[in-house]
mmCIF file of C-alpha atoms and ligand atoms in Angstrom:
data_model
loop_
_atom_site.group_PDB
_atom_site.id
_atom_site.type_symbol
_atom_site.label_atom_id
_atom_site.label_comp_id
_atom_site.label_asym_id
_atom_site.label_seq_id
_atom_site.Cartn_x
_atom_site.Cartn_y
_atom_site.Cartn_z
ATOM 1 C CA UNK A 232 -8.830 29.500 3.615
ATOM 2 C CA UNK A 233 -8.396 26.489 1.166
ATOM 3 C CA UNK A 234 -12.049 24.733 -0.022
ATOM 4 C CA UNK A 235 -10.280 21.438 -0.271
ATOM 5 C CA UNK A 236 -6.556 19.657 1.409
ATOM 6 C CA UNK A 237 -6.156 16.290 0.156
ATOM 7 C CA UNK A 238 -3.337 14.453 2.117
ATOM 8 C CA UNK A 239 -1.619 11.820 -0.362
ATOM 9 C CA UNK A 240 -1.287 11.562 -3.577
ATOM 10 C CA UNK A 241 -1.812 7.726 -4.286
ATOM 11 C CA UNK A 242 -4.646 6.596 -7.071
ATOM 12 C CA UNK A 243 -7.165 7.967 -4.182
ATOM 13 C CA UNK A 244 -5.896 11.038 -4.007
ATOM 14 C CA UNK A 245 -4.972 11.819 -7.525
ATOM 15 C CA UNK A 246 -8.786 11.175 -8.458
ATOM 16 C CA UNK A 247 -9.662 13.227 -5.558
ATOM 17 C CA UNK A 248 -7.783 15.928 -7.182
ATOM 18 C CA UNK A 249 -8.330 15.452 -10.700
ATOM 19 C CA UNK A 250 -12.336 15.509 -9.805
ATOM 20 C CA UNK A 251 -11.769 18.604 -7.222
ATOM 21 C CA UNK A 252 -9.666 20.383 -10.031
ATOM 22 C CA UNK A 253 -12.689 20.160 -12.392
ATOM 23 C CA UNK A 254 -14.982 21.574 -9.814
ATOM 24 C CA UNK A 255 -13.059 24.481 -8.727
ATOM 25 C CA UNK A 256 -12.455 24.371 -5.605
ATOM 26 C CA UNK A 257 -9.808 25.803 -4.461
ATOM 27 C CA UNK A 258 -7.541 22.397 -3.493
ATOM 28 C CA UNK A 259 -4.261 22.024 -2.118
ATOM 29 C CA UNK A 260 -2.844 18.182 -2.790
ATOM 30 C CA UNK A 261 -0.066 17.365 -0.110
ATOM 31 C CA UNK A 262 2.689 14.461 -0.966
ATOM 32 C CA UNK A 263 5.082 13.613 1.471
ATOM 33 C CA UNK A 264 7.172 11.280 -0.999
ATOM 34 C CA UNK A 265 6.384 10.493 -4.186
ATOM 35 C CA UNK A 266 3.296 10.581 -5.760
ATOM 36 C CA UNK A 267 1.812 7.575 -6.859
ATOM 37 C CA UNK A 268 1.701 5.793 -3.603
ATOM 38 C CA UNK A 269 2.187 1.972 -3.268
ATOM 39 C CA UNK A 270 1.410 1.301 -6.606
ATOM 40 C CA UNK A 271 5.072 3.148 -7.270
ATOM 41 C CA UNK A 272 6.412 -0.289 -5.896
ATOM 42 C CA UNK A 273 4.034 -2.748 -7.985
ATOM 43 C CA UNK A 274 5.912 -3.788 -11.192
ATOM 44 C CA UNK A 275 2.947 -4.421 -13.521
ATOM 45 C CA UNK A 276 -1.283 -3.755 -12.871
ATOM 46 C CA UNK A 277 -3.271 -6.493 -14.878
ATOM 47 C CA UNK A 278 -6.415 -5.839 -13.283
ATOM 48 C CA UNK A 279 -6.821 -2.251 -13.627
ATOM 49 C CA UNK A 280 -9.146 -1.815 -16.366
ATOM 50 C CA UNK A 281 -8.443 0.057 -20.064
ATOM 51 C CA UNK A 282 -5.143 -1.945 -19.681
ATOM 52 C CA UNK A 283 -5.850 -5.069 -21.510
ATOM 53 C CA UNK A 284 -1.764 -5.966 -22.092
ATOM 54 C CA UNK A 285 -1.546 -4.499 -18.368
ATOM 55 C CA UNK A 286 0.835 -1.322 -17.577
ATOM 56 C CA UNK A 287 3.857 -0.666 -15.014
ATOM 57 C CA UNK A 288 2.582 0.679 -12.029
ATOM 58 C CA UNK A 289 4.561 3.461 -12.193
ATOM 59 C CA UNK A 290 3.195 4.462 -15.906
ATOM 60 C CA UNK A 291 0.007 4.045 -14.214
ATOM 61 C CA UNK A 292 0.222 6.520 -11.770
ATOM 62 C CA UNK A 293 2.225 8.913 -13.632
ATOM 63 C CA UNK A 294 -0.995 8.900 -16.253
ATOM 64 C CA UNK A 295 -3.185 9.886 -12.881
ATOM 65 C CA UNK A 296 -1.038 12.854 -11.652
ATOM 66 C CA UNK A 297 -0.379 14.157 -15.255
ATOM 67 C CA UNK A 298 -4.107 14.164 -15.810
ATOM 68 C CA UNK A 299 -5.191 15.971 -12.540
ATOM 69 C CA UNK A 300 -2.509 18.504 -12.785
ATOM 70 C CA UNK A 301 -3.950 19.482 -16.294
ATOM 71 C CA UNK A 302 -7.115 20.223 -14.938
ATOM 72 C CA UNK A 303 -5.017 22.718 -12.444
ATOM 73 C CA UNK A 304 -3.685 20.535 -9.671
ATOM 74 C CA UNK A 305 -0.071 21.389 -7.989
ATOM 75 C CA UNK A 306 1.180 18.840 -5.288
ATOM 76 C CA UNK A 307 3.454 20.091 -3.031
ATOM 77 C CA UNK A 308 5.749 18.146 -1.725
ATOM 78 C CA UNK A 309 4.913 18.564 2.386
ATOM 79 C CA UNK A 310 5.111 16.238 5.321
ATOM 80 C CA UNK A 311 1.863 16.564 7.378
ATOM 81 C CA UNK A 312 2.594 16.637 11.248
ATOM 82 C CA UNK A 313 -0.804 16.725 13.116
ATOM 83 C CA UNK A 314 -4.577 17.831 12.310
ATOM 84 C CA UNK A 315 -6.549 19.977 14.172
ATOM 85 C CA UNK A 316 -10.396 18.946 14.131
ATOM 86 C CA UNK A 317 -13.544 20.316 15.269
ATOM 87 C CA UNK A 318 -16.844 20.306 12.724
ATOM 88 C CA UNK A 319 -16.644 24.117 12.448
ATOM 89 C CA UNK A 320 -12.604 24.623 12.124
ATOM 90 C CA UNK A 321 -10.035 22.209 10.041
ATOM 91 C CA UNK A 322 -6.315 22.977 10.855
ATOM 92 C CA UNK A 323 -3.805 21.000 8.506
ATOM 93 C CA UNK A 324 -0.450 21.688 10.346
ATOM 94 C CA UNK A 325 2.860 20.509 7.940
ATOM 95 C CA UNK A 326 6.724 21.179 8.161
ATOM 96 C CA UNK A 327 5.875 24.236 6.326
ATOM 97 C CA UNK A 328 2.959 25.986 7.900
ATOM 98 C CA UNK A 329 -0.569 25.798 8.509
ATOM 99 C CA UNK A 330 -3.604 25.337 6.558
ATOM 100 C CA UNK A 331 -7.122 26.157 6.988
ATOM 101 C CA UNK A 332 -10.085 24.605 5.044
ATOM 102 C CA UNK A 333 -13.285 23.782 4.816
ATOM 103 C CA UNK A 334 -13.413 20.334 3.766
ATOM 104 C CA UNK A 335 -10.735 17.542 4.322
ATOM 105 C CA UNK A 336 -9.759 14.358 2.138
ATOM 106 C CA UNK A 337 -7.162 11.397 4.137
ATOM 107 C CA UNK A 338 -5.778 9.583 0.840
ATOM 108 C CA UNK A 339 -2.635 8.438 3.216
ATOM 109 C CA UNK A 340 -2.648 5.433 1.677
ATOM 110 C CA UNK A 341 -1.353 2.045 4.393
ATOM 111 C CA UNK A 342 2.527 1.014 4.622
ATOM 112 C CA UNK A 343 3.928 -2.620 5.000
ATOM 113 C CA UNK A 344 3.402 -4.762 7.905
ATOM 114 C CA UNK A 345 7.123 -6.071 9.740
ATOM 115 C CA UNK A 346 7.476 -9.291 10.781
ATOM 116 C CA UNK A 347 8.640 -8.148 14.478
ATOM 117 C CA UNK A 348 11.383 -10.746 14.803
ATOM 118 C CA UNK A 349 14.614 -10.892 15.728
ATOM 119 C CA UNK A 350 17.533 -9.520 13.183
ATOM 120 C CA UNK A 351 14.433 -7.721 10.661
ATOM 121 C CA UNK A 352 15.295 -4.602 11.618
ATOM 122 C CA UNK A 353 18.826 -4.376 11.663
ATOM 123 C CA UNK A 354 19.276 -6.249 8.287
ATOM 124 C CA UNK A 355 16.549 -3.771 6.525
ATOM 125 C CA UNK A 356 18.230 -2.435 3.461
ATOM 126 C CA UNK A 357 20.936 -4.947 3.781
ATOM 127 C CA UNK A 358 19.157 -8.194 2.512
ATOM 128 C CA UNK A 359 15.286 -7.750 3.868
ATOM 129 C CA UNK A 360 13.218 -6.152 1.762
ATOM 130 C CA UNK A 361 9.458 -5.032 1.590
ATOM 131 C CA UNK A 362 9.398 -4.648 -2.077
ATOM 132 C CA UNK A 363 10.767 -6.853 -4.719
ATOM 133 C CA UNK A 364 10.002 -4.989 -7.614
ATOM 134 C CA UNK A 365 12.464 -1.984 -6.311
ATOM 135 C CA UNK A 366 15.401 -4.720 -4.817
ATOM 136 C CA UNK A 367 14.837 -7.344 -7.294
ATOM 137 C CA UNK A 368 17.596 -6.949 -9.622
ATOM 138 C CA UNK A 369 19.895 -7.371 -6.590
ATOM 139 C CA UNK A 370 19.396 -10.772 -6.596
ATOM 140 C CA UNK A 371 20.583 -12.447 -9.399
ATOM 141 C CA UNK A 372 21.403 -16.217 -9.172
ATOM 142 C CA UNK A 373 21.023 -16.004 -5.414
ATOM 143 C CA UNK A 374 18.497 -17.855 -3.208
ATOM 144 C CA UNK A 375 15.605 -15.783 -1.602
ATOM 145 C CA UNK A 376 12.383 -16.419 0.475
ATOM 146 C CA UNK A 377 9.486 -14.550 -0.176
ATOM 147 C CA UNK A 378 7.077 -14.374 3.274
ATOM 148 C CA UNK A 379 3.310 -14.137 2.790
ATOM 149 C CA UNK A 380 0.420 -15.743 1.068
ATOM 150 C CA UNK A 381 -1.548 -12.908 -0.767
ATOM 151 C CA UNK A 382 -1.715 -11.049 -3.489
ATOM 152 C CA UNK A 383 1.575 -9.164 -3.029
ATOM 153 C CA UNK A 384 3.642 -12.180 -1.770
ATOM 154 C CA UNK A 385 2.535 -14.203 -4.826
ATOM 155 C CA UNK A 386 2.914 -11.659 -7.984
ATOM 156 C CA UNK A 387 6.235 -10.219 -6.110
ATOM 157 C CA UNK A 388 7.077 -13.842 -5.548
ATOM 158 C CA UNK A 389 6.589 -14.476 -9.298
ATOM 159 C CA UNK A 390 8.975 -11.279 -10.355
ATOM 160 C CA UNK A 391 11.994 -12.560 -8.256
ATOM 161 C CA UNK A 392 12.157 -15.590 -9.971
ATOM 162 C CA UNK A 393 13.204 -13.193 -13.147
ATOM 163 C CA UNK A 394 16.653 -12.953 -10.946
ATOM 164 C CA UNK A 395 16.957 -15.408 -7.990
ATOM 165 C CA UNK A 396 18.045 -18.573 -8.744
ATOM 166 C CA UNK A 397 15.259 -19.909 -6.369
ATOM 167 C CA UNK A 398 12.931 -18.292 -4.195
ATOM 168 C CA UNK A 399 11.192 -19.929 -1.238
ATOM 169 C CA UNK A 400 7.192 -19.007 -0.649
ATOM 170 C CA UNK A 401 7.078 -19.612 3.180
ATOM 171 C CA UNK A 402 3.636 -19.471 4.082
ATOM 172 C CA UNK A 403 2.326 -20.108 7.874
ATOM 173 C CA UNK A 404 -1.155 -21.707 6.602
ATOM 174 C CA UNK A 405 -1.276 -24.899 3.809
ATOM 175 C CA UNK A 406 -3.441 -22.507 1.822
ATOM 176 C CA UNK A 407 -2.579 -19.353 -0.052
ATOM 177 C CA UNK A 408 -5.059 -16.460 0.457
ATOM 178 C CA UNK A 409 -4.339 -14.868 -3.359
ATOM 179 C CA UNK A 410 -6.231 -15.193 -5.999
ATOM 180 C CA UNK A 411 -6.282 -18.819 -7.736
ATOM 181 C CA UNK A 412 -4.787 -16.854 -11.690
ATOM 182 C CA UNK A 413 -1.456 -16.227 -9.122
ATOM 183 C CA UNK A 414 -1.617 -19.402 -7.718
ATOM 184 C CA UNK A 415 -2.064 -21.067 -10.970
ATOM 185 C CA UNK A 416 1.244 -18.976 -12.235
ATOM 186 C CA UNK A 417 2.936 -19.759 -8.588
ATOM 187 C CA UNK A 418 2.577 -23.674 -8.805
ATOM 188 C CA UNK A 419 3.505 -23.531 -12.537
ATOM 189 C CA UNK A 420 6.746 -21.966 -11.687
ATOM 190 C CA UNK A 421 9.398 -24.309 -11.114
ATOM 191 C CA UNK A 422 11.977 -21.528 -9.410
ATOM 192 C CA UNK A 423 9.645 -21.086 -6.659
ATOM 193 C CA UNK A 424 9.299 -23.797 -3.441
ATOM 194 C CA UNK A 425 6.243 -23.552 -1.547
ATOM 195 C CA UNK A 426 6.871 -24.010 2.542
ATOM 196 C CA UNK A 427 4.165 -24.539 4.123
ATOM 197 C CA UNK A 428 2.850 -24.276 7.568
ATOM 198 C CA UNK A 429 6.078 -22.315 8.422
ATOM 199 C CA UNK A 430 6.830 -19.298 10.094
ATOM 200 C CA UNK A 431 9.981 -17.692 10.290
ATOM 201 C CA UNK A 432 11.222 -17.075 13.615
ATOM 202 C CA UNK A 433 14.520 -14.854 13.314
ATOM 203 C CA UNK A 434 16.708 -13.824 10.413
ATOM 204 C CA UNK A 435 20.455 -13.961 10.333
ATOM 205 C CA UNK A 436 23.167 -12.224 9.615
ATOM 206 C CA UNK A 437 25.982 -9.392 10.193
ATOM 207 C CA UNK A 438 26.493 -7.386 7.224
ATOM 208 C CA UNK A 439 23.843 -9.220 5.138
ATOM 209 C CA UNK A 440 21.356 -11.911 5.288
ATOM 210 C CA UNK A 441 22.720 -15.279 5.668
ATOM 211 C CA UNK A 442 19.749 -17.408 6.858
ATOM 212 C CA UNK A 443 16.315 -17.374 8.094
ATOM 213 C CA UNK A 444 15.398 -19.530 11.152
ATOM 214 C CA UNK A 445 11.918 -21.134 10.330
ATOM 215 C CA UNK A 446 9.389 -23.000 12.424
ATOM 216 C CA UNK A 447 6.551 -25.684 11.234
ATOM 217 C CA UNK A 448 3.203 -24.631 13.579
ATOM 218 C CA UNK A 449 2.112 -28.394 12.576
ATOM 219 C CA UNK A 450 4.980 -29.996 13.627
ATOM 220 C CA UNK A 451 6.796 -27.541 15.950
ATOM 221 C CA UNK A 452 10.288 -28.288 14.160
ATOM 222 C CA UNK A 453 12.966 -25.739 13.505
ATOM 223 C CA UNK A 454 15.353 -25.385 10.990
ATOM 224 C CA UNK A 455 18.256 -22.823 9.824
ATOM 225 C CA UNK A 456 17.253 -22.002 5.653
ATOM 226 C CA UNK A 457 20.433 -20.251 4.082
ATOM 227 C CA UNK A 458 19.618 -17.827 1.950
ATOM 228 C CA UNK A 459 20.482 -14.231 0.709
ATOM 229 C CA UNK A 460 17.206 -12.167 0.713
ATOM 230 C CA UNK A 461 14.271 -12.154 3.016
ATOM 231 C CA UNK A 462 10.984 -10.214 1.505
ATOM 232 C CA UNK A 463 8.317 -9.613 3.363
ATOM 233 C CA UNK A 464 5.029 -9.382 1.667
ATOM 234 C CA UNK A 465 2.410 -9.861 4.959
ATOM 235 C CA UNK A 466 -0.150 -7.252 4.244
ATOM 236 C CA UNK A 467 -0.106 -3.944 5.091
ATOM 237 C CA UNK A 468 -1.525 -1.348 8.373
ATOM 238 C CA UNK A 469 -3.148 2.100 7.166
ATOM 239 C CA UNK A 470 -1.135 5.235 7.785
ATOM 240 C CA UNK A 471 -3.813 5.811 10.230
ATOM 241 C CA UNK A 472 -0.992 8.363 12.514
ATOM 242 C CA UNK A 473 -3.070 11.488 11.128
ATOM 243 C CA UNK A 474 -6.231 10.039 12.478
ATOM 244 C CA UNK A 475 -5.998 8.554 15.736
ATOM 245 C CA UNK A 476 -7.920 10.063 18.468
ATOM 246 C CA UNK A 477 -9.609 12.162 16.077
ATOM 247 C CA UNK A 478 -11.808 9.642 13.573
ATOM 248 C CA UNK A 479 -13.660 6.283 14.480
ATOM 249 C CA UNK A 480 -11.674 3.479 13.132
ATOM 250 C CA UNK A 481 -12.053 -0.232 12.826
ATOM 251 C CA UNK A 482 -10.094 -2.957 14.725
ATOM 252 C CA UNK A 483 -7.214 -2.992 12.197
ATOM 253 C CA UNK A 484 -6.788 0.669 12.306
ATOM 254 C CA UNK A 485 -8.521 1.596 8.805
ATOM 255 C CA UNK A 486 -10.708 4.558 8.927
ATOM 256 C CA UNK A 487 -14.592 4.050 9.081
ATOM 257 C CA UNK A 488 -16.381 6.071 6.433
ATOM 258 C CA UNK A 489 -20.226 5.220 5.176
ATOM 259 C CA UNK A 490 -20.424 5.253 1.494
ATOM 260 C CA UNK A 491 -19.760 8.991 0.665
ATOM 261 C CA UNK A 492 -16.969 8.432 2.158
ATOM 262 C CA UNK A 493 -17.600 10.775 5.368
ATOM 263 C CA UNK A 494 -15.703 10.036 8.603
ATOM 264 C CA UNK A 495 -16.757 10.627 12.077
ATOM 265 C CA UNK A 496 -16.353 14.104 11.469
ATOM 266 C CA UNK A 497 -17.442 16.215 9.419
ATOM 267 C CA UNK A 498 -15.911 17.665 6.477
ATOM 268 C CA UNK A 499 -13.206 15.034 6.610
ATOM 269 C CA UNK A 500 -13.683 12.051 4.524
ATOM 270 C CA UNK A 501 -11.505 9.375 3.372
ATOM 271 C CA UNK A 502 -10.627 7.419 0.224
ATOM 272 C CA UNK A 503 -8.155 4.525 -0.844
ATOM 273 C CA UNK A 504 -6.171 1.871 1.247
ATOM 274 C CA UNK A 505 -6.683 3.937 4.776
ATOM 275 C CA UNK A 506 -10.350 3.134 4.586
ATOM 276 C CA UNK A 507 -11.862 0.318 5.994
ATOM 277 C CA UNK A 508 -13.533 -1.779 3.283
ATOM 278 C CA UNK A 509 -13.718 -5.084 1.522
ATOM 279 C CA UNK A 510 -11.110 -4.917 -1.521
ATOM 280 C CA UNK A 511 -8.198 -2.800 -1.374
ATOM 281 C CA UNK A 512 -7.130 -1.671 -5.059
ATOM 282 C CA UNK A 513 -6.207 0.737 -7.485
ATOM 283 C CA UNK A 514 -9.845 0.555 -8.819
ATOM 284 C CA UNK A 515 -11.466 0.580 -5.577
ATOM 285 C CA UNK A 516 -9.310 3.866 -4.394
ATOM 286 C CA UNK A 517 -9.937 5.836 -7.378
ATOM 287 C CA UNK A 518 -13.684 5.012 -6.955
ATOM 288 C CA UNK A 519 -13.947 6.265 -3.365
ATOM 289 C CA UNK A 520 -11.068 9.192 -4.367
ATOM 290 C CA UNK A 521 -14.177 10.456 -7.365
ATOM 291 C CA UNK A 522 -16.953 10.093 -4.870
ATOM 292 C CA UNK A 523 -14.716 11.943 -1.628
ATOM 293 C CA UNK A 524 -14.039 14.972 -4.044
ATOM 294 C CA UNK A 525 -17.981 15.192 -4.887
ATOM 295 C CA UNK A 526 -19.060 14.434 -1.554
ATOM 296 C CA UNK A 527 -16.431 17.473 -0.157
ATOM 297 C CA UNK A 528 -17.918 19.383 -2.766
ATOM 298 C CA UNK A 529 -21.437 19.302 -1.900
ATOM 299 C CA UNK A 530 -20.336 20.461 1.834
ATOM 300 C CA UNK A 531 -18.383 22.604 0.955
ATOM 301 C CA UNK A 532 -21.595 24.269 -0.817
ATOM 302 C CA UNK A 533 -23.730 24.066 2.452
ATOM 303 C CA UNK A 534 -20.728 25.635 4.408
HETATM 304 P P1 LIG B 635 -3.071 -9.784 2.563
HETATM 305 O O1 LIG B 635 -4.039 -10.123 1.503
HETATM 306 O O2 LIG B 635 -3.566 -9.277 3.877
HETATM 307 O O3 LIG B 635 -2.178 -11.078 2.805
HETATM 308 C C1 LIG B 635 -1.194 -11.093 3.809
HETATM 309 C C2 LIG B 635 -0.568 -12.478 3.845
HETATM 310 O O4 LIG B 635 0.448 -12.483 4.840
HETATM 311 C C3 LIG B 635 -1.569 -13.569 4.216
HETATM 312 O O5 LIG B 635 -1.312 -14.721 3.458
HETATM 313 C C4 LIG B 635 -1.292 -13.792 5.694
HETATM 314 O O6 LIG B 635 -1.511 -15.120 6.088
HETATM 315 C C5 LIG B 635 0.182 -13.494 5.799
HETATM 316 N N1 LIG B 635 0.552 -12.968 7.112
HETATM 317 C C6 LIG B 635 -0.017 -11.935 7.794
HETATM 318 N N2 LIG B 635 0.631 -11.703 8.951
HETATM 319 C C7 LIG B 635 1.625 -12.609 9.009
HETATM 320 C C8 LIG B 635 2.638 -12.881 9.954
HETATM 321 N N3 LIG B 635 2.772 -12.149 11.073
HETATM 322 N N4 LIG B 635 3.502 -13.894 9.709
HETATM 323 C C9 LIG B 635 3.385 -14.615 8.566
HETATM 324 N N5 LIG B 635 2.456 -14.416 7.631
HETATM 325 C C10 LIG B 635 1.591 -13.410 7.846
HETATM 326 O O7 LIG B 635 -2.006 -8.670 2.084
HETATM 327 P P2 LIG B 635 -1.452 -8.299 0.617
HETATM 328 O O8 LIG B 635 -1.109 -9.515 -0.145
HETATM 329 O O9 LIG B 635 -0.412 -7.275 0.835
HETATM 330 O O10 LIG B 635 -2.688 -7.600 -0.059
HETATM 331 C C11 LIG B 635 -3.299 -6.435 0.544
HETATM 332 C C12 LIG B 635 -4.527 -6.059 -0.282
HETATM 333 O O11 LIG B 635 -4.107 -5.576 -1.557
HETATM 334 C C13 LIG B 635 -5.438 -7.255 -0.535
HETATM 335 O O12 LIG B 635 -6.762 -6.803 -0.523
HETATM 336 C C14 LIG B 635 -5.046 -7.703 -1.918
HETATM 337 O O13 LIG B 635 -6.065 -8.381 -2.603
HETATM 338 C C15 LIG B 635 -4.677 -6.390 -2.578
HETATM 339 N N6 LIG B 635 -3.700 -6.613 -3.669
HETATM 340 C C16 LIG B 635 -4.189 -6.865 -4.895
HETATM 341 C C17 LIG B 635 -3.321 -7.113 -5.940
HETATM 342 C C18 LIG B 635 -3.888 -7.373 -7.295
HETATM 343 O O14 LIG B 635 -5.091 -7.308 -7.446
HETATM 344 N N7 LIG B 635 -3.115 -7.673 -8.299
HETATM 345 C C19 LIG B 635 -1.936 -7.122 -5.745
HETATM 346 C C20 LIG B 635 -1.463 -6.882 -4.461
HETATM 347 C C21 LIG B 635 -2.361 -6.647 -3.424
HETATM 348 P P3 LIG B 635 -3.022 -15.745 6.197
HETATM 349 O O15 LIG B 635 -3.434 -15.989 4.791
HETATM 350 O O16 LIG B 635 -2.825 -16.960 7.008
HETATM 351 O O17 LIG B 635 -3.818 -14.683 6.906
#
């Protein structure tokens, strides 16, 4: 029986490793892509701290896993199908067996959030995009709309303009929810045209994006905006699959932990972006990834 399974290997996960590592439990750190989660897709961190010129997200998280997996860490690379949960017995089932342990970390990290509209789906891959720091550089001198008003939509707004010719901040409110440094940088930035109070209603296209069809909520008019790419940057939904049915969660979907990061259940906690909480951020997850591993640790002693 494994002391500790840690499912993802994002910042949260990574620090619940690293700490785990130097406790000695015996921990098994389960990646179903990548490690390094979505900060793998975020082209520079300026606000995570010890980084005062900032770093590439990917340098970032390569720092985390190469750290935990000198204290003894090995991530293996396994997709996890289903949990089986009862306070006494913890079944981890993946495409390559079954695991037993005492004591259970979710680091699953959330995904993007879709638009739902017509012509998103189908066009995926050939023109929309969730992140502009991986499809980018496919856009040189074209026209693009970026589709959001946080965080993400502004600084991946702000990176396209390093290839697009112009790129088009449609935003449904006529107020951006980011923080005012990125909006500062955003209305300084002469490639980039704010749209407010817009929507977009369906995107078009055969073999790549042509258009987007957009719709003023003020006014209620439509119009036809050609352009090339379409990136969607409207927040993100946990990757909650693992835990439904099993674990309280909150109205969005994140799981509900108190501040030790327990769940509903015990032995399983939960650290990072699938946690319901007030900031989501590399700083925040590796917080709650440090004080998981200790909390695991501690029951794992009373088990
Ligand atoms: P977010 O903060 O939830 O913002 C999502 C944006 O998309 C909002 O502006 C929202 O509009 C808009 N939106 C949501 N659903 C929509 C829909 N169906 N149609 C059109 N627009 C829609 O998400 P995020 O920017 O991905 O950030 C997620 C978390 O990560 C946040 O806590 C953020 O602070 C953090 N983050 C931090 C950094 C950083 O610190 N550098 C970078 C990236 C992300 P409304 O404003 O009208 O709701």
């Amino acid at each position: 029986m494994e002391d500790l399974v840690i499912i993802g290997a994002g910042p949260a996960g990574l620090t619940a490793g690293l700490y785990a590592a130097r406790a000695r439990l015996k921990t098994v750190l389960l990646e179903r892509l990548a490690p390094g989660g979505q900060v793998l897709s975020t082209d520079w961190v300026e606000n995570y701290p010890g980084f005062p010129d900032g770093v590439s997200g990917f340098e970032l998280v390569d720092r985390m896993k190469r750290q935990a997996e000198k204290f003894g860490i090995v991530i293996q690379s396994q997709e996890v199908s289903s949990l089986e949960l009862t306070p006494d017995k913890k079944i981890v089932v993946t495409d390559k067996g079954n695991l037993e342990t005492k004591a259970l970390i979710l680091a699953c990290g959330a995904g993007y959030r879709k638009l739902g509209i017509e012509g998103e789906d189908f066009l995926t891959g050939k023109g929309v995009s969730y992140c502009g720091t991986c499809d980018g550089p496919f856009y040189r001198d074209l026209e693009v709309v970026a589709i959001g008003g946080g965080d993400t939509a502004l600084e991946e707004a702000l990176f396209l303009t390093r290839f697009a010719s112009k790129v088009h901040l449609i935003h449904r409110r006529d107020e951006l929810r980011a923080v005012k440094l990125l909006q500062d940088r955003v209305m300084a930035q002469e490639k980039i045209n704010i749209i407010w109070d817009t929507i977009p209603t369906r995107i078009v296209g055969e073999n790549g994006v042509d258009g987007i069809g957009l719709k003023n909520v003020k006014t209620g008019e439509e119009s036809l905006l050609p352009v090339q790419g379409v990136f969607v940057f409207i927040g993100v939904i946990p990757n909650n699959q693992l835990a439904k049915g099993l674990l309280e969660l909150d109205d969005r979907g994140f799981v509900v932990t108190n501040d030790y990061m327990e769940t509903s259940l015990k032995g399983v906690f939960a650290a990072g972006d699938i946690r319901s909480k007030l900031l989501w951020q590399i700083s925040t997850a590796v917080g709650e990834g440090a004080t998981a591993a200790f909390a695991a640790e501690k029951y794992i002693e009373g088990f």
